[in-house]
Amino acid sequence: MTPFILFVALASGVLSAPVDPHTELLKSVCQGTLRKEGLTEFYARNIAHRLHSITAEDIALHFGVQVGDENTIPTVNNNLTSEERLLSYAPRANYDNYFTSDALKYLDMILRDMDKKHYSITNFSVLEKIAHALHMAELWSRAGVHYRALLLNPPSRETCLCAGDSVLTGIEQELNLLALKIKFPGLTSGEYEKI
């Protein structure tokens, strides 16, 4: 994972800790390192929430970082017909640059796909999808403020290595859980239609 994930994580304004480390050595080193930085058990969940629908354009807008198509920022696949739950990268949204406001870019993105039944979030109305897009933009905007502060006083290399590993920290596991909740709402809460 890139150090960018750490910056998004720390920039979120939420402090958290690693989940299920790969080995006892990594566990002892990374747990100590991340706890010393003030991270808590909510780290993976909060970072997964901020990453699940981020796009390359959102990263440029809110963090001032240009990432290419070959970036390594994991996201949830918004094509719900795909067997692939996660993408290993933040995709391009291809916002319509005719619009000058970000809000209209998000609105256009949702409206152009509103007739696709298996796109974005299952059972969300168009209004709920708009609210979700604006909610995420608000989180990214706030995270961008913290990210810029981190650039002035960056964490240690050890902290970046530990926090930036999406498997070690549990971020990938949380993204998979979010993907299931998005594709099969009610499955994790026990509220689902009987077949």
PDB file of C-alpha atoms in Angstrom:
ATOM      1  CA  MET A   1       0.000   0.000   0.000  1.00  0.00           C
ATOM      2  CA  THR A   2       1.092   3.531  -0.564  1.00  0.00           C
ATOM      3  CA  PRO A   3       1.750   6.029   2.202  1.00  0.00           C
ATOM      4  CA  PHE A   4      -1.298   7.844   0.817  1.00  0.00           C
ATOM      5  CA  ILE A   5      -3.572   5.420   2.665  1.00  0.00           C
ATOM      6  CA  LEU A   6      -1.914   6.428   5.909  1.00  0.00           C
ATOM      7  CA  PHE A   7      -2.482  10.069   5.133  1.00  0.00           C
ATOM      8  CA  VAL A   8      -6.123   9.480   4.282  1.00  0.00           C
ATOM      9  CA  ALA A   9      -6.425   7.435   7.443  1.00  0.00           C
ATOM     10  CA  LEU A  10      -4.824   9.935   9.734  1.00  0.00           C
ATOM     11  CA  ALA A  11      -6.327  12.845   7.865  1.00  0.00           C
ATOM     12  CA  SER A  12      -9.792  11.529   8.590  1.00  0.00           C
ATOM     13  CA  GLY A  13      -9.555  13.015  12.052  1.00  0.00           C
ATOM     14  CA  VAL A  14     -10.303   9.604  13.543  1.00  0.00           C
ATOM     15  CA  LEU A  15      -7.720   7.719  15.565  1.00  0.00           C
ATOM     16  CA  SER A  16      -7.572   3.895  15.345  1.00  0.00           C
ATOM     17  CA  ALA A  17      -5.391   0.694  15.579  1.00  0.00           C
ATOM     18  CA  PRO A  18      -4.412  -2.466  13.620  1.00  0.00           C
ATOM     19  CA  VAL A  19      -6.587  -5.555  13.332  1.00  0.00           C
ATOM     20  CA  ASP A  20      -5.366  -9.159  12.880  1.00  0.00           C
ATOM     21  CA  PRO A  21      -1.662  -8.674  12.042  1.00  0.00           C
ATOM     22  CA  HIS A  22       0.022 -11.201   9.682  1.00  0.00           C
ATOM     23  CA  THR A  23       2.627 -12.456  12.150  1.00  0.00           C
ATOM     24  CA  GLU A  24       3.529 -12.123  15.806  1.00  0.00           C
ATOM     25  CA  LEU A  25       6.576 -10.034  14.867  1.00  0.00           C
ATOM     26  CA  LEU A  26       4.542  -7.611  12.760  1.00  0.00           C
ATOM     27  CA  LYS A  27       1.870  -7.601  15.419  1.00  0.00           C
ATOM     28  CA  SER A  28       4.197  -6.588  18.188  1.00  0.00           C
ATOM     29  CA  VAL A  29       6.049  -3.987  16.143  1.00  0.00           C
ATOM     30  CA  CYS A  30       3.033  -2.427  14.431  1.00  0.00           C
ATOM     31  CA  GLN A  31       0.674  -2.523  17.394  1.00  0.00           C
ATOM     32  CA  GLY A  32       3.189  -0.705  19.511  1.00  0.00           C
ATOM     33  CA  THR A  33       3.964   1.794  16.770  1.00  0.00           C
ATOM     34  CA  LEU A  34       0.344   2.587  15.952  1.00  0.00           C
ATOM     35  CA  ARG A  35      -0.838   2.727  19.550  1.00  0.00           C
ATOM     36  CA  LYS A  36       1.997   5.110  20.327  1.00  0.00           C
ATOM     37  CA  GLU A  37       0.576   7.346  17.580  1.00  0.00           C
ATOM     38  CA  GLY A  38      -2.835   7.233  19.288  1.00  0.00           C
ATOM     39  CA  LEU A  39      -4.633   4.945  16.848  1.00  0.00           C
ATOM     40  CA  THR A  40      -7.599   2.917  18.148  1.00  0.00           C
ATOM     41  CA  GLU A  41      -9.530  -0.217  17.176  1.00  0.00           C
ATOM     42  CA  PHE A  42     -11.748   1.860  14.860  1.00  0.00           C
ATOM     43  CA  TYR A  43      -8.903   2.635  12.457  1.00  0.00           C
ATOM     44  CA  ALA A  44      -9.758   0.029   9.800  1.00  0.00           C
ATOM     45  CA  ARG A  45     -13.508   0.659   9.862  1.00  0.00           C
ATOM     46  CA  ASN A  46     -13.132   4.425   9.555  1.00  0.00           C
ATOM     47  CA  ILE A  47     -10.562   4.262   6.794  1.00  0.00           C
ATOM     48  CA  ALA A  48     -12.587   1.701   4.828  1.00  0.00           C
ATOM     49  CA  HIS A  49     -15.587   4.024   5.055  1.00  0.00           C
ATOM     50  CA  ARG A  50     -13.564   6.906   3.621  1.00  0.00           C
ATOM     51  CA  LEU A  51     -12.004   4.783   0.867  1.00  0.00           C
ATOM     52  CA  HIS A  52     -14.945   2.674  -0.310  1.00  0.00           C
ATOM     53  CA  SER A  53     -16.184   5.069  -3.008  1.00  0.00           C
ATOM     54  CA  ILE A  54     -13.273   7.466  -3.526  1.00  0.00           C
ATOM     55  CA  THR A  55     -12.186   8.115  -7.114  1.00  0.00           C
ATOM     56  CA  ALA A  56      -8.946   9.345  -8.637  1.00  0.00           C
ATOM     57  CA  GLU A  57     -10.624  12.723  -9.245  1.00  0.00           C
ATOM     58  CA  ASP A  58     -11.766  12.945  -5.605  1.00  0.00           C
ATOM     59  CA  ILE A  59      -8.196  12.322  -4.451  1.00  0.00           C
ATOM     60  CA  ALA A  60      -6.926  15.135  -6.681  1.00  0.00           C
ATOM     61  CA  LEU A  61      -9.684  17.500  -5.550  1.00  0.00           C
ATOM     62  CA  HIS A  62      -9.552  16.905  -1.809  1.00  0.00           C
ATOM     63  CA  PHE A  63      -5.903  15.932  -1.279  1.00  0.00           C
ATOM     64  CA  GLY A  64      -4.136  17.659  -4.161  1.00  0.00           C
ATOM     65  CA  VAL A  65      -2.512  14.381  -5.220  1.00  0.00           C
ATOM     66  CA  GLN A  66      -2.680  13.195  -8.818  1.00  0.00           C
ATOM     67  CA  VAL A  67      -2.918   9.404  -8.960  1.00  0.00           C
ATOM     68  CA  GLY A  68      -2.804   7.482 -12.183  1.00  0.00           C
ATOM     69  CA  ASP A  69      -4.908   4.550 -13.265  1.00  0.00           C
ATOM     70  CA  GLU A  70      -2.320   2.226 -11.715  1.00  0.00           C
ATOM     71  CA  ASN A  71      -2.808   3.567  -8.166  1.00  0.00           C
ATOM     72  CA  THR A  72      -2.985   1.135  -5.232  1.00  0.00           C
ATOM     73  CA  ILE A  73      -5.849   2.665  -3.267  1.00  0.00           C
ATOM     74  CA  PRO A  74      -8.447  -0.072  -2.677  1.00  0.00           C
ATOM     75  CA  THR A  75     -12.149   0.701  -3.155  1.00  0.00           C
ATOM     76  CA  VAL A  76     -15.460  -1.148  -3.338  1.00  0.00           C
ATOM     77  CA  ASN A  77     -16.531  -2.124  -6.853  1.00  0.00           C
ATOM     78  CA  ASN A  78     -19.694  -0.132  -7.638  1.00  0.00           C
ATOM     79  CA  ASN A  79     -20.616  -2.581 -10.418  1.00  0.00           C
ATOM     80  CA  LEU A  80     -22.787  -4.844  -8.289  1.00  0.00           C
ATOM     81  CA  THR A  81     -23.109  -7.520 -11.001  1.00  0.00           C
ATOM     82  CA  SER A  82     -19.380  -8.212 -10.829  1.00  0.00           C
ATOM     83  CA  GLU A  83     -18.046 -11.106  -8.768  1.00  0.00           C
ATOM     84  CA  GLU A  84     -15.107  -8.873  -7.854  1.00  0.00           C
ATOM     85  CA  ARG A  85     -16.156  -7.111  -4.629  1.00  0.00           C
ATOM     86  CA  LEU A  86     -13.112  -4.873  -4.324  1.00  0.00           C
ATOM     87  CA  LEU A  87     -11.013  -2.972  -6.792  1.00  0.00           C
ATOM     88  CA  SER A  88      -7.312  -2.711  -5.995  1.00  0.00           C
ATOM     89  CA  TYR A  89      -7.368   0.914  -7.167  1.00  0.00           C
ATOM     90  CA  ALA A  90      -9.407   4.102  -7.011  1.00  0.00           C
ATOM     91  CA  PRO A  91     -11.117   4.278 -10.419  1.00  0.00           C
ATOM     92  CA  ARG A  92     -11.745   7.346 -12.524  1.00  0.00           C
ATOM     93  CA  ALA A  93     -15.263   8.769 -12.253  1.00  0.00           C
ATOM     94  CA  ASN A  94     -14.948  10.721 -15.499  1.00  0.00           C
ATOM     95  CA  TYR A  95     -16.914  13.640 -14.115  1.00  0.00           C
ATOM     96  CA  ASP A  96     -18.389  15.992 -16.684  1.00  0.00           C
ATOM     97  CA  ASN A  97     -16.033  18.972 -16.622  1.00  0.00           C
ATOM     98  CA  TYR A  98     -18.724  21.157 -18.126  1.00  0.00           C
ATOM     99  CA  PHE A  99     -19.865  21.735 -14.547  1.00  0.00           C
ATOM    100  CA  THR A 100     -17.775  24.070 -12.438  1.00  0.00           C
ATOM    101  CA  SER A 101     -19.175  23.041  -9.045  1.00  0.00           C
ATOM    102  CA  ASP A 102     -18.309  19.713  -7.498  1.00  0.00           C
ATOM    103  CA  ALA A 103     -21.898  19.221  -6.342  1.00  0.00           C
ATOM    104  CA  LEU A 104     -23.171  19.255  -9.935  1.00  0.00           C
ATOM    105  CA  LYS A 105     -20.407  16.852 -10.987  1.00  0.00           C
ATOM    106  CA  TYR A 106     -21.582  14.407  -8.303  1.00  0.00           C
ATOM    107  CA  LEU A 107     -25.227  14.910  -9.257  1.00  0.00           C
ATOM    108  CA  ASP A 108     -24.469  14.292 -12.927  1.00  0.00           C
ATOM    109  CA  MET A 109     -22.508  11.139 -12.067  1.00  0.00           C
ATOM    110  CA  ILE A 110     -25.497   9.737 -10.167  1.00  0.00           C
ATOM    111  CA  LEU A 111     -28.133  10.772 -12.682  1.00  0.00           C
ATOM    112  CA  ARG A 112     -26.270   9.271 -15.643  1.00  0.00           C
ATOM    113  CA  ASP A 113     -26.346   5.859 -13.915  1.00  0.00           C
ATOM    114  CA  MET A 114     -29.717   6.148 -12.153  1.00  0.00           C
ATOM    115  CA  ASP A 115     -31.416   3.612 -14.424  1.00  0.00           C
ATOM    116  CA  LYS A 116     -28.812   0.938 -13.745  1.00  0.00           C
ATOM    117  CA  LYS A 117     -30.348  -1.403 -11.171  1.00  0.00           C
ATOM    118  CA  HIS A 118     -27.074  -3.001 -10.107  1.00  0.00           C
ATOM    119  CA  TYR A 119     -24.911   0.067  -9.724  1.00  0.00           C
ATOM    120  CA  SER A 120     -23.642   1.896  -6.656  1.00  0.00           C
ATOM    121  CA  ILE A 121     -25.707   0.912  -3.590  1.00  0.00           C
ATOM    122  CA  THR A 122     -28.490  -1.671  -3.719  1.00  0.00           C
ATOM    123  CA  ASN A 123     -31.975  -0.378  -2.911  1.00  0.00           C
ATOM    124  CA  PHE A 124     -30.858   3.258  -2.561  1.00  0.00           C
ATOM    125  CA  SER A 125     -33.136   5.758  -4.249  1.00  0.00           C
ATOM    126  CA  VAL A 126     -31.617   8.452  -6.435  1.00  0.00           C
ATOM    127  CA  LEU A 127     -32.035  10.922  -3.582  1.00  0.00           C
ATOM    128  CA  GLU A 128     -30.203   8.585  -1.172  1.00  0.00           C
ATOM    129  CA  LYS A 129     -27.377   8.143  -3.696  1.00  0.00           C
ATOM    130  CA  ILE A 130     -27.062  11.921  -4.002  1.00  0.00           C
ATOM    131  CA  ALA A 131     -26.995  12.274  -0.214  1.00  0.00           C
ATOM    132  CA  HIS A 132     -24.340   9.540  -0.018  1.00  0.00           C
ATOM    133  CA  ALA A 133     -22.132  11.216  -2.644  1.00  0.00           C
ATOM    134  CA  LEU A 134     -22.333  14.563  -0.832  1.00  0.00           C
ATOM    135  CA  HIS A 135     -21.712  12.904   2.545  1.00  0.00           C
ATOM    136  CA  MET A 136     -18.546  11.272   1.197  1.00  0.00           C
ATOM    137  CA  ALA A 137     -17.377  14.549  -0.363  1.00  0.00           C
ATOM    138  CA  GLU A 138     -17.797  16.200   3.043  1.00  0.00           C
ATOM    139  CA  LEU A 139     -15.694  13.480   4.715  1.00  0.00           C
ATOM    140  CA  TRP A 140     -12.966  13.819   2.069  1.00  0.00           C
ATOM    141  CA  SER A 141     -12.967  17.590   2.360  1.00  0.00           C
ATOM    142  CA  ARG A 142     -12.471  17.368   6.119  1.00  0.00           C
ATOM    143  CA  ALA A 143      -9.821  14.676   5.693  1.00  0.00           C
ATOM    144  CA  GLY A 144      -7.966  16.917   3.240  1.00  0.00           C
ATOM    145  CA  VAL A 145      -7.482  19.520   5.979  1.00  0.00           C
ATOM    146  CA  HIS A 146      -5.870  16.921   8.241  1.00  0.00           C
ATOM    147  CA  TYR A 147      -3.816  15.558   5.351  1.00  0.00           C
ATOM    148  CA  ARG A 148      -2.288  18.986   4.691  1.00  0.00           C
ATOM    149  CA  ALA A 149      -1.445  19.293   8.392  1.00  0.00           C
ATOM    150  CA  LEU A 150       0.278  15.886   8.252  1.00  0.00           C
ATOM    151  CA  LEU A 151       2.411  17.063   5.368  1.00  0.00           C
ATOM    152  CA  LEU A 152       3.837  19.723   7.689  1.00  0.00           C
ATOM    153  CA  ASN A 153       4.621  17.180  10.418  1.00  0.00           C
ATOM    154  CA  PRO A 154       4.677  13.693   8.861  1.00  0.00           C
ATOM    155  CA  PRO A 155       4.558  10.524  10.963  1.00  0.00           C
ATOM    156  CA  SER A 156       7.547   8.196  11.195  1.00  0.00           C
ATOM    157  CA  ARG A 157       8.441   5.778   8.407  1.00  0.00           C
ATOM    158  CA  GLU A 158       7.519   2.878  10.726  1.00  0.00           C
ATOM    159  CA  THR A 159       4.076   4.351  11.297  1.00  0.00           C
ATOM    160  CA  CYS A 160       3.545   4.771   7.553  1.00  0.00           C
ATOM    161  CA  LEU A 161       4.637   1.192   6.822  1.00  0.00           C
ATOM    162  CA  CYS A 162       2.320  -0.244   9.466  1.00  0.00           C
ATOM    163  CA  ALA A 163      -0.717   1.949   8.840  1.00  0.00           C
ATOM    164  CA  GLY A 164      -0.386   1.770   5.065  1.00  0.00           C
ATOM    165  CA  ASP A 165      -0.768  -2.016   4.865  1.00  0.00           C
ATOM    166  CA  SER A 166      -4.474  -2.551   4.152  1.00  0.00           C
ATOM    167  CA  VAL A 167      -4.311  -6.272   4.951  1.00  0.00           C
ATOM    168  CA  LEU A 168      -2.315  -5.947   8.170  1.00  0.00           C
ATOM    169  CA  THR A 169      -4.533  -3.190   9.550  1.00  0.00           C
ATOM    170  CA  GLY A 170      -7.832  -4.843   8.618  1.00  0.00           C
ATOM    171  CA  ILE A 171      -8.793  -2.156   6.083  1.00  0.00           C
ATOM    172  CA  GLU A 172      -9.220  -4.737   3.311  1.00  0.00           C
ATOM    173  CA  GLN A 173     -11.384  -6.890   5.578  1.00  0.00           C
ATOM    174  CA  GLU A 174     -13.567  -3.873   6.422  1.00  0.00           C
ATOM    175  CA  LEU A 175     -13.836  -2.948   2.721  1.00  0.00           C
ATOM    176  CA  ASN A 176     -15.042  -6.486   1.982  1.00  0.00           C
ATOM    177  CA  LEU A 177     -17.658  -6.168   4.722  1.00  0.00           C
ATOM    178  CA  LEU A 178     -18.804  -2.818   3.301  1.00  0.00           C
ATOM    179  CA  ALA A 179     -18.998  -4.380  -0.170  1.00  0.00           C
ATOM    180  CA  LEU A 180     -21.297  -7.086   1.164  1.00  0.00           C
ATOM    181  CA  LYS A 181     -23.481  -4.530   2.966  1.00  0.00           C
ATOM    182  CA  ILE A 182     -23.716  -2.446  -0.223  1.00  0.00           C
ATOM    183  CA  LYS A 183     -24.508  -5.387  -2.503  1.00  0.00           C
ATOM    184  CA  PHE A 184     -26.716  -7.341  -0.085  1.00  0.00           C
ATOM    185  CA  PRO A 185     -28.359  -4.855   2.294  1.00  0.00           C
ATOM    186  CA  GLY A 186     -29.939  -6.532   5.281  1.00  0.00           C
ATOM    187  CA  LEU A 187     -27.658  -9.552   5.066  1.00  0.00           C
ATOM    188  CA  THR A 188     -25.507  -8.410   7.958  1.00  0.00           C
ATOM    189  CA  SER A 189     -28.468  -7.123   9.972  1.00  0.00           C
ATOM    190  CA  GLY A 190     -30.698 -10.150   9.446  1.00  0.00           C
ATOM    191  CA  GLU A 191     -33.280  -8.144   7.493  1.00  0.00           C
ATOM    192  CA  TYR A 192     -33.530  -9.652   4.060  1.00  0.00           C
ATOM    193  CA  GLU A 193     -36.148 -11.020   1.702  1.00  0.00           C
ATOM    194  CA  LYS A 194     -36.748 -14.740   1.966  1.00  0.00           C
ATOM    195  CA  ILE A 195     -36.442 -16.593  -1.318  1.00  0.00           C
TER     196      ILE A 195
END
